[in-house]
PDB file of C-alpha atoms in Angstrom:
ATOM      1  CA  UNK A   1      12.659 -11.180  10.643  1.00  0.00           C
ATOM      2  CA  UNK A   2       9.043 -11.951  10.791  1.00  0.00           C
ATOM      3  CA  UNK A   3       7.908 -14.390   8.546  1.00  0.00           C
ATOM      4  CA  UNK A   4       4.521 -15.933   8.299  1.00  0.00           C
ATOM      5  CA  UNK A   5       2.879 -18.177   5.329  1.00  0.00           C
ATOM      6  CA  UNK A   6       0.608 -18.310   3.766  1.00  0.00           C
ATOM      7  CA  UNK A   7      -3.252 -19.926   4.015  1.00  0.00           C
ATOM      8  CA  UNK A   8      -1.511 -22.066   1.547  1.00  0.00           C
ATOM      9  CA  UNK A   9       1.411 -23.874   3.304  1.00  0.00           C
ATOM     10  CA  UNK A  10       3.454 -23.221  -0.038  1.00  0.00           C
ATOM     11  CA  UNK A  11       3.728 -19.469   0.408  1.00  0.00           C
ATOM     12  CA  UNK A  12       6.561 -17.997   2.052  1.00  0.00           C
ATOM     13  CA  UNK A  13       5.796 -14.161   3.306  1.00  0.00           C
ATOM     14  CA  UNK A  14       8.890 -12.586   5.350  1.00  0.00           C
ATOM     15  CA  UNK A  15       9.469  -9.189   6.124  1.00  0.00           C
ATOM     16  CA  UNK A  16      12.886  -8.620   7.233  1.00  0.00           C
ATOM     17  CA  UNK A  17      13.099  -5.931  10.309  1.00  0.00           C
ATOM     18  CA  UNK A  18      16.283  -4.156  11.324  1.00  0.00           C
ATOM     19  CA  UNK A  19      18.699  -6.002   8.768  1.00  0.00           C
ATOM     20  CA  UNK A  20      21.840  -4.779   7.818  1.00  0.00           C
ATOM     21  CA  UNK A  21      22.019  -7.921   4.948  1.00  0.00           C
ATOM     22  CA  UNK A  22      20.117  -8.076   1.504  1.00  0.00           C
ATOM     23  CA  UNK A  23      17.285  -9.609   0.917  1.00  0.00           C
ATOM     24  CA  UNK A  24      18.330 -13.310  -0.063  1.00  0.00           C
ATOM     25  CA  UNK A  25      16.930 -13.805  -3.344  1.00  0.00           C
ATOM     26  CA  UNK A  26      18.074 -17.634  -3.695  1.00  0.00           C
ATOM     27  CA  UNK A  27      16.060 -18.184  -0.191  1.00  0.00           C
ATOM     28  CA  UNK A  28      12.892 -17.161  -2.273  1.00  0.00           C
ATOM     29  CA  UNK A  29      13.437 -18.730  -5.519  1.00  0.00           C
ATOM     30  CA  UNK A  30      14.516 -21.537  -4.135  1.00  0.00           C
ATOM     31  CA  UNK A  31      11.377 -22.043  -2.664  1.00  0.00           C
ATOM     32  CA  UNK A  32       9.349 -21.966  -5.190  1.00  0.00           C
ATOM     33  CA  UNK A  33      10.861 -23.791  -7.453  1.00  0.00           C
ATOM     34  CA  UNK A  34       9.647 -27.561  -7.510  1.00  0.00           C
ATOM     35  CA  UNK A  35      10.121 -29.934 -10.182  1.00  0.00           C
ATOM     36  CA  UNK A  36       6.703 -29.986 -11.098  1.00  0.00           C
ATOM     37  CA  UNK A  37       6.157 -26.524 -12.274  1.00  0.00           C
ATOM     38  CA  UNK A  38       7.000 -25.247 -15.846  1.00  0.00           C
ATOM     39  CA  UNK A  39       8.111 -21.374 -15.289  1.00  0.00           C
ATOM     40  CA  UNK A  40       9.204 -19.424 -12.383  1.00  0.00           C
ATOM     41  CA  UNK A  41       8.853 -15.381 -12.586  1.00  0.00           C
ATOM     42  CA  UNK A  42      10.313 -13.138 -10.087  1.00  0.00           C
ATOM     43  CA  UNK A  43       9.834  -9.049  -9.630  1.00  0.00           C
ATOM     44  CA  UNK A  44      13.085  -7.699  -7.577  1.00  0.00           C
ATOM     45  CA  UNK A  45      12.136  -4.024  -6.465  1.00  0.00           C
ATOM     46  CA  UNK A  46      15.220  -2.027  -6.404  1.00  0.00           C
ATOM     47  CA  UNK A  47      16.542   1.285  -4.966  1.00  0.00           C
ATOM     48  CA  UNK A  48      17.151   4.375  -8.156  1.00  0.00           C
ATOM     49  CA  UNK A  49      19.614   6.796  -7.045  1.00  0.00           C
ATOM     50  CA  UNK A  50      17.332   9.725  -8.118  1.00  0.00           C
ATOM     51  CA  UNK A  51      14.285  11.059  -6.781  1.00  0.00           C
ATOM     52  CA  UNK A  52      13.125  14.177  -8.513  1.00  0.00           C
ATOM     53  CA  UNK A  53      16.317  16.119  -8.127  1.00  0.00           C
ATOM     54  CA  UNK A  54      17.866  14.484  -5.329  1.00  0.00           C
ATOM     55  CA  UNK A  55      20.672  12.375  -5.490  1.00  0.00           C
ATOM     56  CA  UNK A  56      19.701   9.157  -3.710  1.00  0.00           C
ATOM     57  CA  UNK A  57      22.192   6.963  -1.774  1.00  0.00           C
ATOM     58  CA  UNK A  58      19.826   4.402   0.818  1.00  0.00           C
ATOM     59  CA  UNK A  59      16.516   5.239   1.337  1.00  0.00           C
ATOM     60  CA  UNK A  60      14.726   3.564   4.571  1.00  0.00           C
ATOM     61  CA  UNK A  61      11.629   1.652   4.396  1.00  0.00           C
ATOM     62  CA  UNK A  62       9.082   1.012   7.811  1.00  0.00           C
ATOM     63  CA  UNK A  63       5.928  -0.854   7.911  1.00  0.00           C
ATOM     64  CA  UNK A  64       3.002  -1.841  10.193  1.00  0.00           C
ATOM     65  CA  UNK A  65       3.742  -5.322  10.345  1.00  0.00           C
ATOM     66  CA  UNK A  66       0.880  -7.120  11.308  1.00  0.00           C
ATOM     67  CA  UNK A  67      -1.641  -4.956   8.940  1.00  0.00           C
ATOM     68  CA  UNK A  68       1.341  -5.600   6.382  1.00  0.00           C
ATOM     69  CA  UNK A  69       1.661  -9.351   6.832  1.00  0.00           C
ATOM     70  CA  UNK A  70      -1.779 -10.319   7.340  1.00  0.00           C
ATOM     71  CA  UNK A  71      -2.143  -8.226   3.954  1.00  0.00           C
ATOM     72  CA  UNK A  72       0.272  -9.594   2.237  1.00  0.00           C
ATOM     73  CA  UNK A  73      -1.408 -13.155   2.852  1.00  0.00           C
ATOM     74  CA  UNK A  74      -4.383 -12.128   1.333  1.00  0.00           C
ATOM     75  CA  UNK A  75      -3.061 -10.990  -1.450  1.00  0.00           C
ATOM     76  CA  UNK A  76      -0.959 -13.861  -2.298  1.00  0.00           C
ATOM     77  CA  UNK A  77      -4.484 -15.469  -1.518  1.00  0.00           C
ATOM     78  CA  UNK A  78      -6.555 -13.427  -4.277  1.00  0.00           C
ATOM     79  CA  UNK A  79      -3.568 -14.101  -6.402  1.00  0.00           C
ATOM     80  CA  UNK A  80      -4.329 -18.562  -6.070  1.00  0.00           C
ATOM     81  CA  UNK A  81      -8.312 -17.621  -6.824  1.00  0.00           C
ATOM     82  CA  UNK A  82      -7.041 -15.895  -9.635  1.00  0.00           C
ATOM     83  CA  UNK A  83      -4.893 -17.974 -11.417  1.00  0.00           C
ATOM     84  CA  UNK A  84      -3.779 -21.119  -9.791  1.00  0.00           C
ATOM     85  CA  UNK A  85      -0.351 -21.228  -8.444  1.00  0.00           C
ATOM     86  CA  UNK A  86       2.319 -23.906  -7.005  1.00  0.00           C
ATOM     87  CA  UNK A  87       4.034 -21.758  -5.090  1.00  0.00           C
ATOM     88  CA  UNK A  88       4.435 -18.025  -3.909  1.00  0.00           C
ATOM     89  CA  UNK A  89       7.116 -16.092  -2.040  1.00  0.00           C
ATOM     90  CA  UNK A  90       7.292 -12.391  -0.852  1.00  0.00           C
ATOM     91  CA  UNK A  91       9.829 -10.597   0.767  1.00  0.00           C
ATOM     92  CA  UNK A  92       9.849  -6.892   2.041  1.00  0.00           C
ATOM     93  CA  UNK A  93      13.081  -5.570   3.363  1.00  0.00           C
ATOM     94  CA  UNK A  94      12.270  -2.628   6.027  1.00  0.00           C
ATOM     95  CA  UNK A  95      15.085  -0.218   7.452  1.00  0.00           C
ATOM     96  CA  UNK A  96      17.746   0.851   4.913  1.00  0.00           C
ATOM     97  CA  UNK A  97      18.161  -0.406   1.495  1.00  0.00           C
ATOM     98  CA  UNK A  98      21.871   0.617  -0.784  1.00  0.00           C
ATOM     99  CA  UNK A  99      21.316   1.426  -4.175  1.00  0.00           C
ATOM    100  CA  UNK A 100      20.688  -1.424  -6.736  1.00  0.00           C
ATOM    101  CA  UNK A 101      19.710  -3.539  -3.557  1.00  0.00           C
ATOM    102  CA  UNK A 102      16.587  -4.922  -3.466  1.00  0.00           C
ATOM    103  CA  UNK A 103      13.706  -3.597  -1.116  1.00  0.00           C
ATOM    104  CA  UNK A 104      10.921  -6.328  -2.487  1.00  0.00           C
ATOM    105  CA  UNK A 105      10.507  -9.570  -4.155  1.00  0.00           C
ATOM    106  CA  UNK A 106       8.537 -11.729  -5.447  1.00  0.00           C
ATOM    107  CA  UNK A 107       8.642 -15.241  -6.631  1.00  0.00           C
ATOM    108  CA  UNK A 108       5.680 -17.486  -7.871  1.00  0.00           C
ATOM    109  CA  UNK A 109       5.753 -20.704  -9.987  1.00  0.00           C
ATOM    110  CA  UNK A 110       3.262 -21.907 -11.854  1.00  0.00           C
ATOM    111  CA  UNK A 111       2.440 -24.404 -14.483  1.00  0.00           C
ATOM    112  CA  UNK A 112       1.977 -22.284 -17.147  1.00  0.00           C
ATOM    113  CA  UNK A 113       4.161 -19.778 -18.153  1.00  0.00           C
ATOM    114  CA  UNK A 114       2.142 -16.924 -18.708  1.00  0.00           C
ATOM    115  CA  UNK A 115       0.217 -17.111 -15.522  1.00  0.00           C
ATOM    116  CA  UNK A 116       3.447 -16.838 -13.445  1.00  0.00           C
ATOM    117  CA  UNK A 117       4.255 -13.805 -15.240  1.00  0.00           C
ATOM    118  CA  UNK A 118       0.862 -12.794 -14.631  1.00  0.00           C
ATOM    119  CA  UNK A 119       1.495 -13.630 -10.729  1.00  0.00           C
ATOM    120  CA  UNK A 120       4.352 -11.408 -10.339  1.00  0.00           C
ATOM    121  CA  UNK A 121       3.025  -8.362 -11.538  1.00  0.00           C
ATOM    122  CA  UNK A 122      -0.442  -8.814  -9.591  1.00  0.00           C
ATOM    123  CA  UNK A 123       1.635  -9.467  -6.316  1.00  0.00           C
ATOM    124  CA  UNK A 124       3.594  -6.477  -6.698  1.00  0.00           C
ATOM    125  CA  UNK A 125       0.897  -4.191  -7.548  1.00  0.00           C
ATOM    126  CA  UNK A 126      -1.430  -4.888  -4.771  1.00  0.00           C
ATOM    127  CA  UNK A 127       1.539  -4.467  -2.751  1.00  0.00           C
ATOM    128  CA  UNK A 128       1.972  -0.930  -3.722  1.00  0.00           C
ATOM    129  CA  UNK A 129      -1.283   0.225  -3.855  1.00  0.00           C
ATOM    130  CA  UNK A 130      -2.325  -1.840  -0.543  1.00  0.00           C
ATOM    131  CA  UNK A 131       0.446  -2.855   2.090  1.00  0.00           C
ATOM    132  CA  UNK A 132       1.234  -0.417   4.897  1.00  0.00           C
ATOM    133  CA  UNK A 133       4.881  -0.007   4.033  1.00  0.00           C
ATOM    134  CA  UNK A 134       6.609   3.485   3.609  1.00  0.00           C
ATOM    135  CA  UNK A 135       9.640   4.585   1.633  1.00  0.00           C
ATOM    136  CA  UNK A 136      11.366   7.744   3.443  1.00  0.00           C
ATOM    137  CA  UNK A 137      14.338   9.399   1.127  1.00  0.00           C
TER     138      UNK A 137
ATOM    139  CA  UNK B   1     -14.329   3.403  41.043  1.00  0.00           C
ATOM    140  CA  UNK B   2     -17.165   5.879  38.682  1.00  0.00           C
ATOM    141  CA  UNK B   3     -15.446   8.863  37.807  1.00  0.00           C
ATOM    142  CA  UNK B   4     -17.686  12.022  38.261  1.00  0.00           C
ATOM    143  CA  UNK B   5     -17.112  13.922  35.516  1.00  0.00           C
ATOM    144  CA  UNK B   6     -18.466  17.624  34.938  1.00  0.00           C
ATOM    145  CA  UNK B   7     -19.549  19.411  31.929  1.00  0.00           C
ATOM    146  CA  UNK B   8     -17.223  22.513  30.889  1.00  0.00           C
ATOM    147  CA  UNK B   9     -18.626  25.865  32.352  1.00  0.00           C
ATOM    148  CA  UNK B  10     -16.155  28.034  34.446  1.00  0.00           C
ATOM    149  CA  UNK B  11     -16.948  27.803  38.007  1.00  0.00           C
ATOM    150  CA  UNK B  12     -15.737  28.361  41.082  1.00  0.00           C
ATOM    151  CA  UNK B  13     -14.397  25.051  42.848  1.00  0.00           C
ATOM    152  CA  UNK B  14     -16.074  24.491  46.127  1.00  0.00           C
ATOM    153  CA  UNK B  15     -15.104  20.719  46.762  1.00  0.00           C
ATOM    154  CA  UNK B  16     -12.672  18.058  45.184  1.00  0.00           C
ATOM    155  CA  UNK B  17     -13.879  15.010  43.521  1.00  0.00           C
ATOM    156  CA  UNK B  18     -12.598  12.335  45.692  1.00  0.00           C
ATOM    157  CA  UNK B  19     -10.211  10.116  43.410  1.00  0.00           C
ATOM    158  CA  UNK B  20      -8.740   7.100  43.390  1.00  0.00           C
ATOM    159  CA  UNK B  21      -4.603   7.107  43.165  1.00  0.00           C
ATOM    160  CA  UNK B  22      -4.657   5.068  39.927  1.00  0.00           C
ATOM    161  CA  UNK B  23      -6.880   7.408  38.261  1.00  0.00           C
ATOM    162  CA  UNK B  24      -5.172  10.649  39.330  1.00  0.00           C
ATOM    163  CA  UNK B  25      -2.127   9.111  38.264  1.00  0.00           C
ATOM    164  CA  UNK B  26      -3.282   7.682  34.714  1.00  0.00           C
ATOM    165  CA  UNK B  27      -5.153  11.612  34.535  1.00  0.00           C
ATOM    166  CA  UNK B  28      -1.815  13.100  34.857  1.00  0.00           C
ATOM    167  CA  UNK B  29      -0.601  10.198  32.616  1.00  0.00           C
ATOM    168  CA  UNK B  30      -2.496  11.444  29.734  1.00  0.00           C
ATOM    169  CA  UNK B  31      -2.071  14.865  30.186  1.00  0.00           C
ATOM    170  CA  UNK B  32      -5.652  15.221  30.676  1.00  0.00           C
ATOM    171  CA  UNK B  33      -6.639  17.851  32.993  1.00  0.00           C
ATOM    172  CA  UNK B  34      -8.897  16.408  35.403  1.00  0.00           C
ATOM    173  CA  UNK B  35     -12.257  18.159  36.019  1.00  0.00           C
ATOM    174  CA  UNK B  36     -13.407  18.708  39.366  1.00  0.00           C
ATOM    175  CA  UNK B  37     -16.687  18.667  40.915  1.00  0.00           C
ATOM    176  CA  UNK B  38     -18.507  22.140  41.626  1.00  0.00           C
ATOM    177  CA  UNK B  39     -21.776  22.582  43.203  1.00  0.00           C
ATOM    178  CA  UNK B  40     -22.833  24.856  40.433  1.00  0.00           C
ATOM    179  CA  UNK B  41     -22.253  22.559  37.760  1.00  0.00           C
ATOM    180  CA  UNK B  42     -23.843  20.081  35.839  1.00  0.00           C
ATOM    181  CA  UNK B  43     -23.079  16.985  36.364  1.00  0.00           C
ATOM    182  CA  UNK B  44     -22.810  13.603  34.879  1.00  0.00           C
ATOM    183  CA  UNK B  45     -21.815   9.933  35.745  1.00  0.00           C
ATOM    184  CA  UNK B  46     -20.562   8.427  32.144  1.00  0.00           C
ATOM    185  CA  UNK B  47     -17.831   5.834  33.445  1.00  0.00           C
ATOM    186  CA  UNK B  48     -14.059   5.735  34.087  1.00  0.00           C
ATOM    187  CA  UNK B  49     -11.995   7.097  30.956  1.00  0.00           C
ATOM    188  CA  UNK B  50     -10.197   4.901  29.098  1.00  0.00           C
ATOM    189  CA  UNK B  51      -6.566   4.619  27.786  1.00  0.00           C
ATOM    190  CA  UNK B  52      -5.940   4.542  23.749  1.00  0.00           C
ATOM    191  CA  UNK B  53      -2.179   3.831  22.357  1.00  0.00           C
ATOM    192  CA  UNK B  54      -2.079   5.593  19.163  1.00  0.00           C
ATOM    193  CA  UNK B  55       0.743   4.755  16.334  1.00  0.00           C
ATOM    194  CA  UNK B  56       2.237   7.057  14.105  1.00  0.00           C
ATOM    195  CA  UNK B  57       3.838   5.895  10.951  1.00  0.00           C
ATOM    196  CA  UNK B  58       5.682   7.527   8.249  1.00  0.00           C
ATOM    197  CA  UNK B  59       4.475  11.338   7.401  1.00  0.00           C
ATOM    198  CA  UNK B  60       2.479  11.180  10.869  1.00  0.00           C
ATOM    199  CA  UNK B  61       5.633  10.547  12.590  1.00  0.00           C
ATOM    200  CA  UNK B  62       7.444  13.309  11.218  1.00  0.00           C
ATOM    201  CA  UNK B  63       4.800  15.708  11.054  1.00  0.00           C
ATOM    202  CA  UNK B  64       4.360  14.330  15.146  1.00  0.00           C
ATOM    203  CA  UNK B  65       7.656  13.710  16.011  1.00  0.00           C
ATOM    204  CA  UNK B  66       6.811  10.720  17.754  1.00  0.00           C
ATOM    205  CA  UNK B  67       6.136   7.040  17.358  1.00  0.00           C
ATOM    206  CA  UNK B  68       3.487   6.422  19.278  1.00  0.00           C
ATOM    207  CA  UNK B  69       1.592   8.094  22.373  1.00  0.00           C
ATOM    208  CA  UNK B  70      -1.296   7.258  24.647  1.00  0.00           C
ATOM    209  CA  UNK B  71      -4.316   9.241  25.314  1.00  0.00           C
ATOM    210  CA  UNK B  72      -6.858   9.078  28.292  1.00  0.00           C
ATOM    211  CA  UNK B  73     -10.350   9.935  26.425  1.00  0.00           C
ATOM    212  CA  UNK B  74     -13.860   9.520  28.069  1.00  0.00           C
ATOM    213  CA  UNK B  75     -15.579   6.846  27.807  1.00  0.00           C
ATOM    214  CA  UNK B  76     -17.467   5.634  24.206  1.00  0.00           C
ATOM    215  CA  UNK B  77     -15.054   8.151  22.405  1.00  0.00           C
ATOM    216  CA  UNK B  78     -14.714   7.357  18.825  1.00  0.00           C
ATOM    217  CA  UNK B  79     -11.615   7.107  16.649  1.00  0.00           C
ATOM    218  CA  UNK B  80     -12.982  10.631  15.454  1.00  0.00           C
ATOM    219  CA  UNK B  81     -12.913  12.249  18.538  1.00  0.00           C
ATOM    220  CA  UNK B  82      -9.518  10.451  18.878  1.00  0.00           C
ATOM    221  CA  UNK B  83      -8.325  12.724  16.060  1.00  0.00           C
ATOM    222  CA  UNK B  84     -10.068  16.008  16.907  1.00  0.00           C
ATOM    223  CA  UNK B  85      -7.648  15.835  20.094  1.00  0.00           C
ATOM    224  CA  UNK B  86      -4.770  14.657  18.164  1.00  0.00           C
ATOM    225  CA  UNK B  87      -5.303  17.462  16.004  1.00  0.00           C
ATOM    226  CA  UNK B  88      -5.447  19.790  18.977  1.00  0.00           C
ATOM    227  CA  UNK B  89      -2.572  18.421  20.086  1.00  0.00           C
ATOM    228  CA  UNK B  90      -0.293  18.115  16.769  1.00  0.00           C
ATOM    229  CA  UNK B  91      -1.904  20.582  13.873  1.00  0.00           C
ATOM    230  CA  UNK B  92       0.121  19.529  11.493  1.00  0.00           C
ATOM    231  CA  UNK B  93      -1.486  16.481  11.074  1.00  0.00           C
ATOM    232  CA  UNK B  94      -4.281  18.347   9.234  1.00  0.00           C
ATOM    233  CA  UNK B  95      -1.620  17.578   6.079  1.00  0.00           C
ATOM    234  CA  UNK B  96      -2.754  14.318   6.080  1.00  0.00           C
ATOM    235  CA  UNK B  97      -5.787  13.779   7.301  1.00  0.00           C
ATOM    236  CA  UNK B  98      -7.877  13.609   4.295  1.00  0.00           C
ATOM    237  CA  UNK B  99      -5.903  11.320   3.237  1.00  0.00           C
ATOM    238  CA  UNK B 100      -5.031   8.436   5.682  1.00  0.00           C
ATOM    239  CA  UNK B 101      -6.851   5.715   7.122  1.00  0.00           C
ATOM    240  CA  UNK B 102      -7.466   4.257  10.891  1.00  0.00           C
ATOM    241  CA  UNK B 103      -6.524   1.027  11.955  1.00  0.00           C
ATOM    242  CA  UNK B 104      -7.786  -0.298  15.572  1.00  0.00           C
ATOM    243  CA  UNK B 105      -6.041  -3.278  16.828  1.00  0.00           C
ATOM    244  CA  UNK B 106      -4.838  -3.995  13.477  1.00  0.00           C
ATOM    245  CA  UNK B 107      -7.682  -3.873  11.207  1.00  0.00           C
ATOM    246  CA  UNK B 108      -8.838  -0.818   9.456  1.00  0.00           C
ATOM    247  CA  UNK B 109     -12.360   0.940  11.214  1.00  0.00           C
ATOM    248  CA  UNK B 110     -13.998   4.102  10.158  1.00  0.00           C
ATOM    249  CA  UNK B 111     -13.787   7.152  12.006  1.00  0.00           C
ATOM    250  CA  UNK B 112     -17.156   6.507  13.926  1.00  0.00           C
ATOM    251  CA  UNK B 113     -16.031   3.182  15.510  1.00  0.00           C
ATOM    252  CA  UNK B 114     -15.780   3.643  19.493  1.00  0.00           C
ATOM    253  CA  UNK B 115     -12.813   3.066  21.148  1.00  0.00           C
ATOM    254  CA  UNK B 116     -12.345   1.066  24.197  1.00  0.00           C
ATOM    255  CA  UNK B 117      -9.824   0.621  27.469  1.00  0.00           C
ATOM    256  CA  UNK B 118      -6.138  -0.490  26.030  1.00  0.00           C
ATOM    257  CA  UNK B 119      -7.282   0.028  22.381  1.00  0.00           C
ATOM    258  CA  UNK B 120      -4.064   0.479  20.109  1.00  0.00           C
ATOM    259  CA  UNK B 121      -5.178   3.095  16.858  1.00  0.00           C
ATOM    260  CA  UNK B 122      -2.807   3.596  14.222  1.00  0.00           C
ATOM    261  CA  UNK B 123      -2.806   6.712  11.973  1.00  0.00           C
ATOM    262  CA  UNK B 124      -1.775   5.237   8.561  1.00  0.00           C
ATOM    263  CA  UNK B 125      -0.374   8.001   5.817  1.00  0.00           C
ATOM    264  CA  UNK B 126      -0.673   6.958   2.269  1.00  0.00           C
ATOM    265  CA  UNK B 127       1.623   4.042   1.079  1.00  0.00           C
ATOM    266  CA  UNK B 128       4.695   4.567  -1.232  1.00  0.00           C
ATOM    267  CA  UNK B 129       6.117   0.910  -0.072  1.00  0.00           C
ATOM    268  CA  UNK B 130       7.210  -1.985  -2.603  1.00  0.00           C
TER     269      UNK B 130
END
């Protein structure tokens, strides 16, 4: 596991190398949550069993870490200049992912409800678009 | 020790470029054929060659079959001329590389940065993580 936070001591960024386990959701939520905050929003990533015509069963992810963690950090860091946030948490699971497990998540809290919301999905969507990290069916 | 290093023209060999034993070995390393010195050719001094790691990831590593390799380039090579021999050396690439980017020591260059001793590139395929 290599895990790094955040400019902002409040964000959690791991991505887990080589694991045979799921991604532990609780670990995330958990910390983000904080009694001060009004709304927590997650995004859980999971595996389809199709692609196209194949049948799917695992598919295996791989990453350049340290251009995908030091990414990840400023994206999480965009994400506080956009809308203020408590707390964020992002987790990429590399190697193989089962079906209905999940590959990413994301958890960010926030006082208001509609910017955590908001949090999630820009989080995710840099990731996709940005973060050197490769699905292989 | 300055490596002599001669431009290409066949010609007949009429001496060996004295060498140090790091150098021949790091040549042979790199699977570089080493040019030797001819009194017929041109000649110039431009520096020891230097030794670039270069990662494959994803489509690069399938289309390469390997994870990583290093390359022995002359001296003020960019990351382009990087990939003209990597293209020499692996066609295939040519799939992708319209498409991918170039990281050096983890941050992404263009193609016209120059590359330096123990420089690590990375060939980076288009994402489909998340």
């Amino acid at each position: 596991m290599v895990a790094e936070e955040g400019e902002v001591a409040e964000d959690l960024i791991e991505i887990l190398e080589a694991s045979s386990m799921p991604i532990d959701l609780a670990r995330y939520v958990n910390h983000v949550c904080d009694p001060v905050v009004g709304a927590i929003a997650t995004f859980e990533g999971t595996t389809h069993d199709t692609f196209g015509e194949k049948c799917i069963l695992e598919l295996r992810y791989e990453a350049y870490v340290p251009i995908a963690l030091w990414h990840l950090r400023a994206i999480c860091s965009d994400a506080r200049i956009a809308r203020p946030h408590h707390r964020l948490a992002v987790a990429q699971h590399l190697s193989t992912v089962l079906i209905d497990e999940a590959s990413i998540f994301v958890a960010a809290s926030v006082v208001d409800r509609v910017d955590t919301l908001e949090a999630c999905y820009i989080l995710i969507d840099e990731v996709k678009v940005s973060v050197p990290i490769w699905k292989k069916v | 020790m300055t490596l002599v290093i001669p431009l290409f023209r066949a010609r007949e060999v009429t001496s060996m470029a004295e060498e140090s034993e790091d150098t021949c070995a790091a040549n042979k390393a790199g699977g570089v054929t080493k040019m030797q010195k001819t009194s017929d050719m041109e000649e110039r001094e431009v520096g020891p060659w230097i030794e670039v790691k270069v990662l494959f990831f994803a489509r690069a590593r399938e289309l390469t079959g390997l994870t990583d390799i290093s390359l022995l380039m002359p001296p003020q090579s960019t990351a382009r001329d990087c990939m003209s021999k990597l293209l020499n050396n692996f066609p295939k690439l040519e799939e992708i590389y319209n498409s991918m980017v170039l990281a050096l020591n983890e941050e992404y260059v263009p193609e016209s940065t120059v590359l330096r001793n123990r420089d690590e590139l990375a060939i980076i395929p288009p994402i489909s993580g998340g």
